[in-house]
Tab-separated table of C-alpha atoms in Angstrom:
chain	number	residue	atom	x	y	z
V	28	UNK	CA	0.000	0.000	0.000
V	29	UNK	CA	1.280	3.457	-0.877
V	30	UNK	CA	2.119	5.878	1.893
V	31	UNK	CA	0.253	9.183	2.116
V	32	UNK	CA	3.240	11.032	0.647
V	33	UNK	CA	3.469	8.596	-2.279
V	34	UNK	CA	-0.258	8.932	-2.950
V	35	UNK	CA	0.089	12.702	-2.857
V	36	UNK	CA	2.889	12.562	-5.430
V	37	UNK	CA	0.706	10.458	-7.733
V	38	UNK	CA	-2.403	12.600	-7.288
V	39	UNK	CA	-0.701	15.951	-7.740
V	40	UNK	CA	1.429	14.554	-10.568
V	41	UNK	CA	-1.605	13.281	-12.463
V	42	UNK	CA	-3.434	16.579	-12.120
V	43	UNK	CA	-0.425	18.608	-13.215
V	44	UNK	CA	0.310	16.243	-16.085
V	45	UNK	CA	-3.269	16.597	-17.320
V	46	UNK	CA	-2.966	20.372	-17.219
V	47	UNK	CA	0.383	20.321	-19.024
V	48	UNK	CA	-0.968	18.086	-21.776
V	49	UNK	CA	-3.941	20.400	-22.278
V	50	UNK	CA	-1.621	23.392	-22.229
V	51	UNK	CA	0.702	21.911	-24.852
V	52	UNK	CA	-2.233	21.047	-27.095
V	53	UNK	CA	-3.393	24.646	-26.973
V	54	UNK	CA	0.081	26.154	-27.176
V	55	UNK	CA	1.788	23.744	-29.593
V	56	UNK	CA	5.058	25.559	-30.095
V	57	UNK	CA	6.871	24.739	-26.873
V	58	UNK	CA	10.429	23.741	-27.709
V	59	UNK	CA	13.662	25.703	-27.844
V	60	UNK	CA	12.543	29.068	-29.179
V	61	UNK	CA	15.038	31.750	-30.111
V	62	UNK	CA	12.704	34.740	-29.951
V	63	UNK	CA	12.854	36.712	-26.705
V	64	UNK	CA	10.963	39.987	-26.724
V	65	UNK	CA	11.012	42.591	-23.972
V	66	UNK	CA	7.258	42.431	-23.418
V	67	UNK	CA	6.146	43.968	-20.145
V	68	UNK	CA	4.255	40.875	-19.076
V	69	UNK	CA	7.069	38.457	-19.836
V	70	UNK	CA	9.726	40.548	-18.135
V	71	UNK	CA	7.546	40.982	-15.033
V	72	UNK	CA	7.073	37.219	-14.675
V	73	UNK	CA	10.797	36.623	-15.290
V	74	UNK	CA	11.705	39.205	-12.655
V	75	UNK	CA	9.348	37.597	-10.159
V	76	UNK	CA	10.971	34.195	-10.763
V	77	UNK	CA	14.487	35.609	-10.415
V	78	UNK	CA	13.656	37.404	-7.177
V	79	UNK	CA	11.709	34.496	-5.662
V	80	UNK	CA	13.710	31.449	-6.770
V	81	UNK	CA	17.107	33.062	-7.278
V	82	UNK	CA	19.270	33.048	-10.379
V	83	UNK	CA	18.335	34.636	-13.687
V	84	UNK	CA	15.200	33.538	-15.539
V	85	UNK	CA	13.848	34.325	-18.993
V	86	UNK	CA	10.312	33.872	-20.306
V	87	UNK	CA	10.298	32.249	-23.757
V	88	UNK	CA	7.870	34.532	-25.492
V	89	UNK	CA	6.896	32.334	-28.432
V	90	UNK	CA	6.053	29.534	-26.004
V	91	UNK	CA	4.195	31.767	-23.537
V	92	UNK	CA	1.031	33.764	-23.850
V	93	UNK	CA	-2.622	34.262	-23.074
V	94	UNK	CA	-5.481	32.055	-24.249
V	95	UNK	CA	-9.052	33.342	-24.401
V	96	UNK	CA	-11.876	30.885	-24.965
V	97	UNK	CA	-14.848	31.424	-27.289
V	98	UNK	CA	-17.328	28.680	-26.499
V	99	UNK	CA	-19.853	29.912	-29.058
V	100	UNK	CA	-17.630	28.848	-31.931
V	101	UNK	CA	-15.588	26.260	-29.963
V	102	UNK	CA	-12.265	27.982	-30.419
V	103	UNK	CA	-9.404	29.387	-28.390
V	104	UNK	CA	-7.475	32.494	-29.434
V	105	UNK	CA	-3.825	32.290	-28.447
V	106	UNK	CA	-1.854	35.528	-28.172
V	107	UNK	CA	1.837	34.777	-27.671
V	108	UNK	CA	4.044	37.273	-25.863
V	109	UNK	CA	6.049	37.778	-29.058
V	110	UNK	CA	2.930	39.155	-30.781
V	111	UNK	CA	1.938	36.075	-32.779
V	112	UNK	CA	-1.759	35.146	-32.718
V	113	UNK	CA	-3.374	31.833	-33.606
V	114	UNK	CA	-6.841	30.316	-33.269
V	115	UNK	CA	-7.089	26.702	-32.106
V	116	UNK	CA	-10.225	24.491	-32.138
V	117	UNK	CA	-11.628	23.145	-28.892
V	118	UNK	CA	-12.508	19.456	-28.770
V	119	UNK	CA	-15.330	18.675	-26.398
V	120	UNK	CA	-15.770	19.594	-22.739
V	121	UNK	CA	-12.793	20.103	-20.483
V	122	UNK	CA	-12.224	17.712	-17.586
V	123	UNK	CA	-9.354	17.349	-15.135
V	124	UNK	CA	-8.226	13.997	-13.779
V	125	UNK	CA	-7.955	13.864	-10.001
V	126	UNK	CA	-6.738	10.533	-8.675
V	127	UNK	CA	-9.056	7.797	-9.967
V	128	UNK	CA	-11.859	10.194	-10.917
V	129	UNK	CA	-12.322	13.262	-13.051
V	130	UNK	CA	-14.051	16.608	-12.691
V	131	UNK	CA	-15.889	18.214	-15.568
V	132	UNK	CA	-14.730	21.735	-14.894
V	133	UNK	CA	-15.525	23.633	-18.081
V	134	UNK	CA	-13.142	25.959	-19.808
V	135	UNK	CA	-11.714	28.909	-17.889
V	136	UNK	CA	-12.330	32.446	-19.030
V	137	UNK	CA	-8.632	32.948	-19.649
V	138	UNK	CA	-5.487	30.829	-19.458
V	139	UNK	CA	-2.091	32.432	-18.839
V	140	UNK	CA	0.878	30.225	-19.701
V	141	UNK	CA	4.569	30.922	-19.163
V	142	UNK	CA	7.567	28.767	-19.998
V	143	UNK	CA	10.722	30.000	-18.259
V	144	UNK	CA	14.342	28.888	-18.557
V	145	UNK	CA	17.402	29.651	-16.459
V	146	UNK	CA	20.336	31.601	-17.847
V	147	UNK	CA	22.161	28.485	-19.083
V	148	UNK	CA	18.874	26.712	-19.973
V	149	UNK	CA	19.663	23.890	-17.559
V	150	UNK	CA	16.498	24.541	-15.608
V	151	UNK	CA	12.965	25.169	-16.821
V	152	UNK	CA	9.640	26.009	-15.236
V	153	UNK	CA	6.103	25.904	-16.589
V	154	UNK	CA	3.485	28.136	-14.973
V	155	UNK	CA	-0.136	27.736	-16.043
V	156	UNK	CA	-2.831	29.935	-14.502
V	157	UNK	CA	-6.510	29.464	-15.278
V	158	UNK	CA	-8.926	32.270	-14.482
V	159	UNK	CA	-12.539	31.239	-13.897
V	160	UNK	CA	-15.645	33.442	-13.554
V	161	UNK	CA	-15.755	32.634	-9.842
V	162	UNK	CA	-13.995	30.530	-7.199
V	163	UNK	CA	-16.177	27.419	-7.584
V	164	UNK	CA	-13.943	25.324	-9.870
V	165	UNK	CA	-10.615	26.171	-8.168
V	166	UNK	CA	-12.141	25.325	-4.789
V	167	UNK	CA	-13.636	22.068	-6.111
V	168	UNK	CA	-10.264	20.858	-7.351
V	169	UNK	CA	-8.489	21.590	-4.080
V	170	UNK	CA	-11.318	19.884	-2.162
V	171	UNK	CA	-11.031	16.830	-4.437
V	172	UNK	CA	-7.297	16.650	-3.798
V	173	UNK	CA	-7.861	16.870	-0.060
V	174	UNK	CA	-10.392	14.045	-0.265
V	175	UNK	CA	-8.142	11.844	-2.412
V	176	UNK	CA	-4.956	12.420	-0.427
V	177	UNK	CA	-6.394	12.531	3.065
V	178	UNK	CA	-4.396	15.699	3.669
V	179	UNK	CA	-5.322	19.341	4.090
V	180	UNK	CA	-4.032	21.866	1.597
V	181	UNK	CA	-1.394	24.304	2.813
V	182	UNK	CA	-2.734	27.830	3.187
V	183	UNK	CA	-0.532	30.886	2.731
V	184	UNK	CA	-1.657	34.467	2.086
V	185	UNK	CA	-4.825	33.538	0.234
V	186	UNK	CA	-3.306	30.601	-1.679
V	187	UNK	CA	-4.389	27.035	-0.870
V	188	UNK	CA	-2.026	24.532	-2.436
V	189	UNK	CA	-0.491	21.098	-2.638
V	190	UNK	CA	3.164	20.850	-3.603
V	191	UNK	CA	5.702	18.066	-3.647
V	192	UNK	CA	9.159	17.250	-4.938
V	193	UNK	CA	9.853	13.931	-6.570
V	194	UNK	CA	12.553	12.614	-8.898
V	195	UNK	CA	14.183	16.015	-9.311
V	196	UNK	CA	10.913	17.769	-10.194
V	197	UNK	CA	8.675	20.091	-8.233
V	198	UNK	CA	4.938	20.188	-8.848
V	199	UNK	CA	2.395	22.563	-7.338
V	200	UNK	CA	-1.329	22.998	-7.744
V	201	UNK	CA	-3.163	25.739	-5.921
V	202	UNK	CA	-6.152	28.024	-5.889
V	203	UNK	CA	-6.589	31.648	-4.973
V	204	UNK	CA	-10.058	33.093	-5.444
V	205	UNK	CA	-10.989	32.738	-9.122
V	206	UNK	CA	-7.543	31.422	-10.102
V	207	UNK	CA	-6.214	27.898	-10.420
V	208	UNK	CA	-2.440	27.611	-10.761
V	209	UNK	CA	-0.214	24.741	-11.908
V	210	UNK	CA	3.571	24.785	-11.703
V	211	UNK	CA	5.973	22.114	-12.884
V	212	UNK	CA	9.754	22.482	-13.058
V	213	UNK	CA	13.125	20.849	-12.567
V	214	UNK	CA	14.650	23.651	-10.487
V	215	UNK	CA	15.407	22.772	-6.870
V	216	UNK	CA	13.847	25.284	-4.495
V	217	UNK	CA	11.582	24.968	-1.491
V	218	UNK	CA	7.909	24.366	-2.110
V	219	UNK	CA	7.316	27.570	-0.137
V	220	UNK	CA	9.359	29.453	-2.756
V	221	UNK	CA	7.264	27.955	-5.544
V	222	UNK	CA	4.101	28.948	-3.681
V	223	UNK	CA	5.414	32.477	-3.219
V	224	UNK	CA	6.110	32.714	-6.949
V	225	UNK	CA	2.621	31.418	-7.719
V	226	UNK	CA	1.137	34.173	-5.564
V	227	UNK	CA	3.229	36.818	-7.325
V	228	UNK	CA	2.294	35.670	-10.816
V	229	UNK	CA	-1.397	35.498	-9.916
V	230	UNK	CA	-1.024	39.081	-8.691
V	231	UNK	CA	0.559	40.075	-12.008
V	232	UNK	CA	-2.137	38.551	-14.217
V	233	UNK	CA	-4.881	39.797	-11.935
V	234	UNK	CA	-3.517	43.315	-11.682
V	235	UNK	CA	-4.450	46.385	-13.742
């Protein structure tokens, strides 16, 4: 039988993996881009990562951007931080796997996605933030994780989250009001540092 910590790794890992797969399907150009613009949004997220995690981080602007969903015509408009825009079709309802079950959560109003790399590109970090019309879906997902894991989410300054480190990777899933945040990276830092960065990026996307 798995220990609680092992079950937590599996549960959080499955949820994050599902989000990453959905994110890659919507933003299909993740790779080793060469374009790095000085967009205000990208530089703000990079600065937050550098100040919170340490080191020097860059947002890859043709692998990062904002997705808005148009359910009337089943499409998603992707605006990359380098200025490129594409329209991607949506295929059916959106659900998120949590442990052995799944939640039909619907599409968020907006998805903010950032792929960051360290100065020597040894380390990378994916941040995916989904903004919903209200706090119902983010709260449901955290409650489902609590039920599946038998643990209570960590609460810090308005962010409720699960985070773990396993096999050289750190994964975090959290909610703050209308926002659901996923983080997945191979940079070694405390889970508290990852949570602090999540709070800062939510503040950036939710700001004026």
